[in-house]
Coordinates of C-alpha atoms in Angstrom, one line a residue:
M1 CA 0.0 -0.3 -0.4
L2 CA 1.6 3.2 -1.1
Q3 CA 0.9 6.0 1.2
I4 CA 2.9 10.0 0.5
I5 CA 3.9 11.4 3.4
G6 CA 1.6 13.9 3.6
G7 CA -0.9 13.3 1.1
P8 CA -4.8 13.0 1.8
V9 CA -6.6 10.6 3.7
P10 CA -7.7 8.8 2.0
P11 CA -5.6 9.4 -1.7
N12 CA -7.1 11.8 -4.5
T13 CA -9.6 13.4 -1.3
D14 CA -9.6 17.8 -1.4
H15 CA -11.2 18.5 2.1
A16 CA -10.1 15.4 3.2
V17 CA -9.9 15.3 7.2
S18 CA -6.8 12.9 7.9
V19 CA -3.5 13.3 6.6
S20 CA -0.7 10.3 5.8
L21 CA 2.1 10.1 8.7
P22 CA 2.3 6.0 7.5
T23 CA 5.8 5.7 9.9
W24 CA 6.7 5.7 13.3
S25 CA 9.4 8.4 12.4
A26 CA 7.8 10.3 10.1
N27 CA 4.7 10.9 13.2
V28 CA 7.6 12.5 15.1
A29 CA 9.6 14.3 12.7
Y30 CA 6.0 15.8 13.0
E31 CA 5.9 16.8 16.3
E32 CA 8.9 18.1 16.2
G33 CA 7.9 20.4 13.4
E34 CA 11.4 18.4 11.1
S35 CA 10.5 19.7 7.4
W36 CA 10.6 16.5 5.6
V37 CA 8.0 16.5 7.4
T38 CA 6.0 19.2 7.8
N39 CA 7.4 21.0 4.1
S40 CA 5.2 17.8 2.1
M41 CA 2.1 18.9 4.7
Q42 CA -0.3 18.8 1.7
C43 CA -3.6 19.3 4.0
G44 CA -4.2 17.3 8.2
Y45 CA -6.5 17.3 10.9
P46 CA -8.5 20.1 10.8
R47 CA -8.2 21.7 14.4
F48 CA -4.6 20.7 13.6
F49 CA -3.2 21.8 11.3
I50 CA -5.1 24.4 9.1
H51 CA -6.5 23.7 5.3
P52 CA -4.1 25.6 2.9
I53 CA -7.6 27.4 1.3
I54 CA -8.1 28.5 4.9
Q55 CA -4.3 29.1 4.3
E56 CA -5.0 30.8 0.7
L57 CA -8.1 33.4 2.2
A58 CA -5.8 34.2 5.3
V59 CA -4.0 35.4 2.8
E60 CA -5.9 37.9 1.2
I61 CA -7.7 39.7 3.2
V62 CA -4.2 40.3 4.9
R63 CA -2.5 41.9 2.3
R64 CA -6.5 43.5 1.2
F65 CA -7.1 44.8 5.5
G66 CA -4.0 44.0 7.1
S67 CA -0.5 44.7 7.2
P68 CA 0.8 41.6 5.8
N69 CA 4.1 42.1 6.8
S70 CA 3.5 41.9 10.2
D71 CA -0.2 40.3 10.2
T72 CA -2.3 37.6 10.4
A73 CA -5.6 36.2 10.3
M74 CA -7.1 34.1 11.1
L75 CA -11.3 32.7 10.4
F76 CA -14.7 32.1 11.9
P77 CA -18.0 31.3 10.4
S78 CA -19.5 34.5 12.5
T79 CA -19.2 37.7 14.1
T80 CA -19.5 35.4 17.4
T81 CA -16.9 33.0 16.9
A82 CA -14.7 35.4 16.0
E83 CA -15.5 37.2 19.0
L84 CA -14.5 34.6 21.4
C85 CA -11.7 34.3 19.6
R86 CA -10.6 38.1 20.8
S87 CA -11.3 38.0 23.8
F88 CA -9.4 34.4 24.4
M89 CA -6.3 36.1 23.1
K90 CA -6.4 39.8 25.4
S91 CA -7.0 37.3 28.0
R92 CA -3.1 36.2 27.2
L93 CA -1.9 39.4 26.6
P94 CA -1.3 43.1 27.9
V95 CA -3.5 45.0 27.2
E96 CA -1.5 47.4 25.4
H97 CA -1.5 44.5 22.6
H98 CA -5.8 44.7 22.4
G99 CA -6.2 47.4 19.8
R100 CA -4.0 45.9 17.6
I101 CA -6.2 42.1 17.4
R102 CA -9.8 43.8 15.0
I103 CA -12.0 42.2 13.4
T104 CA -14.3 41.5 9.9
S105 CA -16.8 40.1 8.6
F106 CA -17.8 39.5 5.1
S107 CA -21.1 39.2 3.3
P108 CA -22.2 39.4 -0.3
S109 CA -22.2 42.2 -2.5
H110 CA -26.2 41.4 -3.6
E111 CA -28.8 38.4 -4.3
T112 CA -25.7 35.8 -5.2
D113 CA -26.2 32.7 -7.6
A114 CA -25.5 31.0 -4.5
G115 CA -28.8 32.2 -3.0
F116 CA -27.5 34.1 -0.2
P117 CA -29.0 37.3 0.9
T118 CA -26.7 40.4 1.2
T119 CA -27.8 39.7 4.5
T120 CA -25.5 36.3 5.3
L121 CA -22.8 36.5 7.0
L122 CA -20.4 34.0 5.6
L123 CA -17.2 34.9 8.0
S124 CA -15.6 36.9 10.2
S125 CA -11.8 37.4 10.4
V126 CA -9.4 38.6 13.7
I127 CA -6.4 39.8 12.6
Y128 CA -3.7 40.3 15.0
P129 CA -0.1 40.0 14.7
K130 CA 1.9 37.2 13.7
E131 CA 3.4 37.2 16.8
F132 CA 0.6 36.4 18.3
A133 CA -0.7 32.9 16.2
P134 CA 0.4 30.4 18.8
I135 CA -3.2 32.3 21.0
A136 CA -5.0 32.7 18.1
K137 CA -4.3 28.9 17.3
Q138 CA -5.4 27.7 21.0
V139 CA -9.2 28.6 20.1
W140 CA -9.2 27.0 16.2
Q141 CA -7.9 23.9 18.0
H142 CA -9.6 23.9 21.2
T143 CA -12.5 25.3 20.3
G144 CA -14.1 23.7 16.8
N145 CA -14.9 26.4 15.5
G146 CA -12.9 28.2 12.6
I147 CA -14.4 27.6 9.2
S148 CA -14.5 24.5 6.8
S149 CA -12.7 24.4 4.4
R150 CA -15.4 24.1 1.9
R151 CA -16.1 27.1 3.4
G152 CA -12.6 28.7 2.9
E153 CA -12.7 27.4 -0.5
F154 CA -16.4 29.7 -2.0
C155 CA -15.4 32.5 0.1
L156 CA -11.8 32.7 -1.8
G157 CA -14.0 32.2 -4.6
A158 CA -16.3 35.0 -4.6
L159 CA -14.1 37.8 -2.9
R160 CA -12.1 37.1 -5.5
S161 CA -15.0 37.6 -7.5
G162 CA -16.3 40.9 -5.4
F163 CA -19.2 38.9 -4.8
L164 CA -18.3 38.7 -1.5
V165 CA -16.9 42.3 0.7
E166 CA -16.9 43.2 4.2
R167 CA -19.9 44.5 6.0
K168 CA -19.1 48.2 7.6
S169 CA -21.6 47.8 11.1
Q170 CA -20.5 44.8 12.6
A171 CA -23.3 45.9 15.6
A172 CA -26.0 44.7 13.0
D173 CA -24.8 40.8 12.3
V174 CA -25.8 39.4 15.9
A175 CA -29.4 40.0 14.9
L176 CA -28.5 38.2 11.7
R177 CA -28.0 35.2 13.8
R178 CA -30.1 32.4 12.6
I179 CA -31.4 30.8 15.6
C180 CA -32.8 27.6 16.0
K181 CA -36.1 27.1 17.8
G182 CA -36.8 23.5 16.6
P183 CA -38.4 22.3 13.3
R184 CA -38.9 24.0 10.3
R185 CA -39.8 23.6 7.2
Y186 CA -38.0 25.2 4.3
Q187 CA -38.7 26.3 0.8
G188 CA -36.3 25.5 -2.2
R189 CA -35.2 28.4 -4.9
D190 CA -33.3 27.4 -7.5
S191 CA -30.2 28.1 -8.6
I192 CA -28.4 28.8 -11.9
S193 CA -27.0 25.7 -13.4
G194 CA -23.0 24.6 -12.0
T195 CA -20.4 21.6 -12.3
A196 CA -21.0 19.4 -9.9
R197 CA -18.1 18.6 -7.9
T198 CA -16.0 15.7 -6.3
D199 CA -14.9 14.8 -3.3
G200 CA -13.0 10.9 -2.9
N201 CA -14.8 8.0 -5.1
H202 CA -17.6 8.4 -3.7
N203 CA -21.4 5.8 -4.9
Q204 CA -24.5 8.3 -6.4
P205 CA -26.8 8.0 -3.9
R206 CA -29.7 6.2 -3.4
D207 CA -33.5 8.3 -3.5
L208 CA -33.5 10.1 -0.7
S209 CA -37.6 11.5 -2.1
S210 CA -38.9 11.4 1.4
V211 CA -36.7 14.7 3.2
G212 CA -37.8 16.9 0.2
E213 CA -39.8 18.0 -1.7
A214 CA -39.2 17.6 -5.9
Q215 CA -38.0 20.8 -7.5
D216 CA -37.9 21.3 -11.8
G217 CA -39.4 18.2 -11.3
K218 CA -36.6 15.8 -9.9
E219 CA -36.1 14.9 -7.2
Y220 CA -34.4 16.8 -4.3
V221 CA -31.8 14.6 -4.1
Q222 CA -31.0 15.0 -8.3
F223 CA -31.3 17.5 -7.6
I224 CA -29.1 18.3 -5.2
E225 CA -26.2 16.4 -7.0
E226 CA -26.8 17.6 -10.1
R227 CA -26.6 21.5 -8.6
F228 CA -24.9 21.8 -5.9
G229 CA -21.2 23.0 -7.5
R230 CA -19.9 26.2 -7.1
N231 CA -23.3 27.8 -7.5
L232 CA -24.7 27.0 -3.4
N233 CA -28.3 26.6 -2.6
V234 CA -29.1 27.7 0.5
S235 CA -32.0 26.5 0.7
L236 CA -31.6 23.3 -0.5
A237 CA -28.6 22.7 2.6
D238 CA -31.3 22.9 5.1
Q239 CA -32.6 20.4 4.0
A240 CA -29.6 18.5 4.5
R241 CA -29.3 19.8 8.2
L242 CA -32.7 18.6 8.3
A243 CA -32.2 15.1 7.4
V244 CA -29.2 14.2 9.7
R245 CA -31.0 15.9 12.9
R246 CA -33.9 14.3 12.1
R247 CA -31.2 10.6 11.2
I248 CA -29.6 11.0 14.8
A249 CA -33.2 11.6 16.5
G250 CA -34.5 8.6 14.9
V251 CA -37.7 9.9 13.1
L252 CA -36.4 10.0 10.0
T253 CA -34.1 7.5 7.7
A254 CA -33.0 7.4 4.8
D255 CA -33.1 3.7 3.9
V256 CA -35.4 0.4 5.7
E257 CA -32.3 -0.9 7.6
L258 CA -31.4 2.0 8.8
S259 CA -35.1 2.8 10.0
E260 CA -34.9 -0.7 11.9
A261 CA -32.2 0.0 14.1
L262 CA -33.4 2.8 15.4
Q263 CA -37.2 2.1 15.9
E264 CA -35.5 -0.8 18.4
T265 CA -33.0 1.2 19.6
S266 CA -36.6 3.2 20.4
R267 CA -38.1 0.6 21.9
E268 CA -34.7 0.2 24.6
G269 CA -35.2 3.4 25.5
R270 CA -32.8 5.8 23.8
V271 CA -35.7 8.5 25.0
A272 CA -39.2 9.1 24.7
G273 CA -40.4 12.0 22.9
L274 CA -37.2 12.6 21.8
T275 CA -37.5 15.0 18.3
E276 CA -35.2 16.8 15.7
A277 CA -36.1 19.7 17.7
D278 CA -33.3 18.7 20.7
V279 CA -30.3 17.6 18.6
F280 CA -28.2 20.7 17.4
L281 CA -25.9 20.6 14.7
Y282 CA -21.9 22.6 15.2
P283 CA -19.0 22.4 12.6
T284 CA -16.7 20.2 14.9
G285 CA -17.5 17.7 17.7
M286 CA -15.4 19.9 19.3
S287 CA -17.2 22.7 18.3
S288 CA -20.8 20.5 20.4
I289 CA -18.4 20.3 23.3
F290 CA -17.2 24.0 23.5
N291 CA -19.9 25.0 22.7
T292 CA -22.3 23.3 24.9
H293 CA -20.0 23.7 28.3
Q294 CA -20.8 27.9 27.3
M295 CA -25.0 26.8 26.4
L296 CA -24.8 25.4 30.1
L297 CA -22.7 28.5 31.6
A298 CA -24.6 30.5 30.5
S299 CA -27.8 29.0 32.2
R300 CA -26.7 27.2 35.1
G301 CA -24.0 30.2 35.7
Q302 CA -20.1 30.2 36.4
L303 CA -19.2 26.5 38.1
K304 CA -16.3 25.2 38.1
S305 CA -16.6 21.8 35.5
I306 CA -15.9 18.1 35.9
C307 CA -13.7 16.2 33.8
F308 CA -14.0 12.5 34.4
G309 CA -12.3 9.6 32.5
F310 CA -9.6 10.2 29.8
P311 CA -10.5 12.6 27.3
Y312 CA -9.8 13.7 24.4
I313 CA -7.4 16.7 25.1
D314 CA -8.6 19.6 23.9
S315 CA -12.0 18.2 25.4
L316 CA -10.2 18.6 29.6
K317 CA -8.5 22.3 28.1
I318 CA -11.8 23.8 27.0
L319 CA -12.7 23.7 30.7
Q320 CA -9.3 24.3 32.1
K321 CA -9.1 27.3 29.9
W322 CA -12.9 28.1 29.6
G323 CA -14.9 29.7 31.9
P324 CA -13.6 28.8 35.7
G325 CA -11.5 25.3 35.8
C326 CA -12.0 22.0 36.4
L327 CA -12.4 18.9 39.1
F328 CA -10.2 16.2 37.2
Y329 CA -10.2 12.6 38.2
G330 CA -8.0 10.4 34.7
N331 CA -8.2 7.4 35.6
G332 CA -12.0 6.9 35.9
S333 CA -12.7 5.2 38.5
S334 CA -14.5 3.7 42.1
E335 CA -12.6 5.7 43.9
D336 CA -12.5 9.3 42.1
L337 CA -16.5 8.6 42.0
D338 CA -15.7 7.9 45.8
D339 CA -14.0 11.6 45.7
L340 CA -16.2 13.5 44.2
E341 CA -18.9 12.5 46.2
S342 CA -16.8 13.2 49.2
R343 CA -16.4 16.6 47.6
L344 CA -20.5 17.1 47.0
Q345 CA -21.5 15.8 50.2
A346 CA -18.7 18.6 51.6
G347 CA -20.6 21.0 50.0
E348 CA -19.0 21.6 46.5
R349 CA -20.6 22.9 44.0
F350 CA -20.5 20.9 40.1
L351 CA -21.3 23.0 36.2
A352 CA -21.6 19.8 35.4
L353 CA -19.2 16.6 34.8
F354 CA -18.3 15.4 31.3
T355 CA -17.2 11.6 30.0
E356 CA -17.0 9.8 27.3
F357 CA -19.0 6.8 27.3
P358 CA -16.0 4.8 25.8
G359 CA -13.4 6.6 26.5
N360 CA -9.9 6.8 24.4
P361 CA -7.8 5.2 23.9
L362 CA -8.2 2.5 26.6
L363 CA -12.5 1.9 25.8
K364 CA -12.8 2.5 29.3
S365 CA -16.2 3.0 30.5
P366 CA -17.3 4.5 33.2
D367 CA -20.3 4.1 36.2
L368 CA -22.7 5.9 34.7
K369 CA -25.5 4.9 36.3
R370 CA -23.8 5.7 39.7
I371 CA -22.3 9.0 38.3
R372 CA -26.5 10.1 37.4
Q373 CA -27.5 9.1 40.3
L374 CA -24.9 12.1 42.4
A375 CA -26.2 14.6 39.6
D376 CA -30.1 13.6 40.6
K377 CA -29.4 14.3 44.0
Y378 CA -26.2 16.9 44.2
D379 CA -27.5 19.1 41.4
F380 CA -25.5 19.4 38.5
A381 CA -25.3 18.8 34.3
V382 CA -24.3 15.4 32.7
V383 CA -22.3 15.7 29.7
V384 CA -21.6 12.2 27.1
D385 CA -19.6 12.6 24.0
E386 CA -20.9 8.5 23.0
T387 CA -19.1 9.0 19.9
V388 CA -16.8 5.7 20.6
G389 CA -19.7 4.3 21.1
N390 CA -21.8 5.7 19.0
F391 CA -26.0 5.8 19.4
L392 CA -26.8 2.8 17.6
N393 CA -24.8 0.7 19.5
I394 CA -25.1 2.1 23.1
N395 CA -28.4 4.4 24.7
V396 CA -26.1 6.5 26.7
L397 CA -29.1 9.0 26.3
P398 CA -31.7 8.5 29.4
S399 CA -28.6 8.8 31.9
A400 CA -27.2 12.3 30.5
D401 CA -29.0 15.8 29.4
I402 CA -27.0 16.4 26.5
V403 CA -25.3 14.0 24.6
V404 CA -22.2 15.1 22.4
S405 CA -20.9 13.2 19.4
S406 CA -18.2 13.9 16.7
L407 CA -20.1 13.6 13.0
T408 CA -17.1 13.4 11.2
K409 CA -16.8 10.1 12.8
I410 CA -18.3 6.9 12.0
F411 CA -21.3 8.8 11.0
S412 CA -19.4 10.0 8.0
G413 CA -17.0 7.7 7.5
D414 CA -15.9 9.1 4.3
S415 CA -13.0 11.4 6.3
N416 CA -14.1 14.3 4.0
V417 CA -16.8 16.4 6.3
M418 CA -16.1 17.9 10.4
G419 CA -19.6 18.2 11.8
G420 CA -20.7 17.3 15.0
S421 CA -23.4 17.5 17.3
A422 CA -25.3 18.5 20.7
V423 CA -29.0 16.2 22.2
L424 CA -30.7 17.4 25.3
N425 CA -32.3 14.6 26.4
P426 CA -36.3 15.9 26.7
H427 CA -36.8 14.6 30.3
G428 CA -33.8 15.8 32.2
C429 CA -34.1 18.2 34.6
F430 CA -32.3 20.9 32.8
Y431 CA -34.1 20.5 29.9
H432 CA -36.6 23.7 30.6
S433 CA -33.7 26.2 30.9
L434 CA -31.2 24.9 28.3
R435 CA -33.9 24.8 25.6
E436 CA -34.2 28.4 25.7
T437 CA -30.2 29.1 26.3
F438 CA -30.2 27.3 23.0
A439 CA -33.1 29.6 22.2
H440 CA -31.7 32.4 22.2
E441 CA -27.2 31.5 21.8
Y442 CA -27.4 28.8 19.5
E443 CA -26.1 29.3 15.8
D444 CA -26.0 27.6 12.7
N445 CA -22.7 27.2 11.6
V446 CA -22.8 23.9 9.9
W447 CA -21.5 25.4 6.2
A448 CA -24.4 24.5 3.7
E449 CA -21.4 22.1 1.6
D450 CA -20.0 20.3 4.8
A451 CA -24.1 20.1 5.3
V452 CA -24.7 18.6 2.2
F453 CA -21.8 15.7 2.5
L454 CA -22.6 14.8 6.1
E455 CA -26.4 14.4 4.8
R456 CA -25.2 11.7 1.9
N457 CA -22.0 10.0 3.3
S458 CA -24.3 8.4 6.6
R459 CA -27.4 7.3 4.8
D460 CA -25.8 3.3 5.0
F461 CA -24.6 4.0 8.5
A462 CA -26.4 1.9 10.4
S463 CA -25.2 -1.3 7.8
R464 CA -21.4 0.5 8.7
I465 CA -21.1 -0.5 11.7
E466 CA -22.8 -3.7 12.0
K467 CA -19.9 -5.0 9.5
I468 CA -17.6 -2.9 11.5
N469 CA -18.8 -4.4 15.1
K470 CA -18.0 -7.8 13.9
T471 CA -15.0 -7.6 12.7
T472 CA -13.6 -5.9 15.2
E473 CA -14.7 -7.8 17.5
I474 CA -13.2 -11.1 15.9
I475 CA -9.8 -8.7 15.2
A476 CA -9.2 -8.0 18.7
D477 CA -10.0 -11.9 19.5
M478 CA -7.1 -12.5 17.5
L479 CA -4.7 -9.5 19.3
L480 CA -6.0 -11.2 22.8
E481 CA -4.9 -14.5 21.8
S482 CA -0.9 -13.8 20.4
P483 CA 1.9 -14.0 23.3
L484 CA 3.4 -11.1 21.0
V485 CA 0.6 -8.3 22.8
K486 CA 0.3 -6.5 26.4
H487 CA -2.4 -5.5 26.4
V488 CA -5.9 -5.3 24.3
Y489 CA -7.9 -2.4 24.5
Y490 CA -11.9 -2.7 24.0
P491 CA -14.8 -2.5 25.3
K492 CA -15.3 -6.3 25.4
L493 CA -11.8 -6.9 27.0
N494 CA -12.1 -4.8 29.8
P495 CA -12.9 -4.9 33.3
S496 CA -15.6 -2.0 32.7
K497 CA -17.4 -4.1 30.0
P498 CA -19.6 -4.8 32.6
L499 CA -20.8 -0.9 32.5
Y500 CA -20.6 -0.9 28.9
D501 CA -23.0 -3.5 29.0
A502 CA -25.3 -1.8 30.8
F503 CA -26.4 0.3 28.2
R504 CA -25.6 -2.0 25.2
T505 CA -27.8 -1.8 23.0
Q506 CA -29.7 -6.2 21.4
N507 CA -28.1 -5.6 18.9
G508 CA -25.2 -3.2 19.6
G509 CA -21.7 -3.7 19.6
Y510 CA -18.5 -2.8 21.1
G511 CA -17.6 -0.9 18.1
G512 CA -14.8 0.2 15.5
L513 CA -12.1 1.6 17.8
F514 CA -9.8 -1.1 19.8
S515 CA -5.9 -0.6 21.2
V516 CA -3.4 -2.7 21.2
T517 CA 0.9 -2.9 23.2
F518 CA 3.8 -4.8 23.2
H519 CA 6.2 -5.7 25.4
S520 CA 9.1 -3.0 23.9
T521 CA 8.2 0.2 22.5
E522 CA 10.8 -0.9 19.4
E523 CA 8.6 -3.9 19.0
A524 CA 5.4 -1.4 18.6
I525 CA 6.7 0.3 16.1
A526 CA 8.1 -2.5 13.9
F527 CA 3.9 -3.6 14.4
F528 CA 2.5 0.0 13.8
D529 CA 5.3 0.4 10.6
Q530 CA 4.2 -3.0 8.8
L531 CA 1.3 -3.0 9.6
E532 CA 0.0 -3.0 5.7
V533 CA -3.4 -0.1 6.7
H534 CA -4.1 4.1 6.0
K535 CA -2.3 5.0 9.3
G536 CA -3.3 9.5 9.6
P537 CA -5.2 10.8 12.9
S538 CA -8.9 10.4 13.3
L539 CA -11.0 7.6 13.4
G540 CA -14.8 6.2 13.2
T541 CA -13.2 6.0 9.0
N542 CA -15.0 3.4 5.7
F543 CA -11.6 1.8 5.7
T544 CA -9.3 0.6 8.6
L545 CA -7.0 3.7 10.1
S546 CA -4.4 3.9 13.0
C547 CA -2.1 6.0 14.0
P548 CA 0.6 5.8 17.3
Y549 CA -1.9 7.7 19.8
T550 CA 0.1 9.0 22.7
L551 CA 3.1 10.0 20.6
L552 CA -0.1 11.6 18.4
A553 CA -1.5 13.3 20.8
H554 CA 0.6 13.4 23.5
Y555 CA 3.8 14.2 22.7
G556 CA 4.6 17.1 24.6
E557 CA 3.1 16.1 28.0
L558 CA 4.5 11.6 28.1
D559 CA 4.8 11.1 31.6
W560 CA 1.3 12.7 32.3
A561 CA -0.1 10.3 30.4
N562 CA 1.6 7.6 31.0
S563 CA 0.4 8.5 34.7
F564 CA -2.6 7.4 33.2
G565 CA -1.7 4.2 31.9
I566 CA -2.0 5.4 28.3
E567 CA 1.6 4.1 27.1
F568 CA 4.0 5.5 25.1
G569 CA 3.6 2.5 22.4
L570 CA 0.3 2.8 22.2
V571 CA -1.1 2.0 18.2
R572 CA -4.5 2.4 17.5
I573 CA -6.6 1.2 15.4
S574 CA -9.6 1.9 13.8
V575 CA -11.7 -1.2 11.7
G576 CA -12.9 -0.1 8.9
L577 CA -14.6 -2.3 6.4
E578 CA -12.5 -4.6 4.5
E579 CA -12.4 -8.1 4.8
E580 CA -12.4 -10.2 8.1
A581 CA -9.7 -12.4 6.1
D582 CA -8.1 -9.7 4.7
L583 CA -7.6 -7.2 8.0
R584 CA -7.1 -10.8 9.2
D585 CA -3.7 -11.1 6.9
R586 CA -2.6 -7.6 7.2
I587 CA -2.4 -7.8 11.3
E588 CA -0.3 -11.0 11.1
R589 CA 2.4 -9.7 8.7
A590 CA 2.5 -7.0 11.4
L591 CA 2.7 -9.0 14.5
K592 CA 5.0 -11.5 11.9
A593 CA 7.4 -7.9 12.4
V594 CA 7.1 -7.7 16.0
S595 CA 8.3 -12.0 16.3
E596 CA 11.6 -10.5 13.9
V597 CA 12.8 -7.7 17.0
G598 CA 12.1 -10.1 19.7
A599 CA 14.5 -12.6 18.8

């Protein structure tokens, strides 16, 4: 398998959300900023690597509205998200520098062929001196609120063509935010024909006539596939957003197989009465976590949060850097819950407990039932990230107030679009106050074209999950039997399996993610380098994807990660849709390389 360092994963994908780092040494070089890797980077995981198209747009904006020799810019989809960046930068800089950070926003010069009215804000930039870039980059990485590469591509062309101009009145922008107050019906508008774009190798979509009405005598899906090129029709994208929200809620599905899977889940108690009005979409999974935290602060006041279990790193950074801080329980153990209960009994109050089910990369499940009991007794919210488990395998919503997820992962699968969601439990004790807060504060910042790709990619996610579940279970059991392997981390094989099973659906499995460690770093390197699958960040892809997780996620804090059992030589594998026999052969060849190191 030929893998080009710094190339998109999958190959030939303009807006890929993973990047090829095919060897252990390439990952180390990436983390250390060595030019033989960094100069080859065509793309990267979007929150860590700013896409070249976005970089080009930032340069164009600074050339027109800043000082090219001294300034740079970070780009956001709204003035609200831009102001969050500016406020964060001001909080970390002396007051004499505050005036050097400014926001410039852009909207169409007139009604465009894409259907955007002149009142629509398409882009907001924070322009600042280059030496402040590391501070701005924290906002980009942690919040996930930055613009997508597709939005950047559209805005770059529109700016150069004169269709995108500076908005003079910043004060009016707040009134232009698109507030989500529940399900809406959208009326499509005609758009002039354009050349259809493709992104990677995709099959033609199946019919989705149940989602929208016919346009120009054609079904909605055919219309959107043929016309959704450089000329964006935003009203059609609204239909895609609605379909995604309904799909997550389990109300509307694109095919019979998915419908039956969701109906089964609903019967088991995902939450009766859940509708698309309780589902809120975000441009990334991290954005859904960041904004959920912001909504809770707005709804419940300035209280510390709890981060329970070893988290995806940016989740912890959000709680630490925005708001009053957090109490961190990195082991997520029963002893940690004992300590938390003692604090609560002593009168400490908290905003919310954030946890992942199961955790990443050790795939350990927290005691969610006990957490729920403590939350009910001591008045704090429970936020569960179900990305790794996914809602067809597990039902965590009844024990949560908000469930967040990265739709970039298994929901999409194609590794060519970012997305996130936050789902409110309609029976949660904070539901009404949260709905009111969301009604006033929520912004739908999902770019039109991204919404269409997300909807299209997710139509068959139930059948994909079923296949991936089965293959992963076989591969994990196979590795467990090998004496070359030190440990396999997988929900089925962990001591926390009963905690996972308590929320597993009747037909649900244990997911497509596992981690493996070896008896030495040299053996881990041999295994990773020999493993013939795609290598890069992310998970939940339709193809098997592996990375040296600790190296890639915690290179600057290895001792800290190791203190929570996250070994440096840990290799994480996200299983895809390959045939089980094929993947087994690849694993066996990689294990053979491990045995040769031992010899």
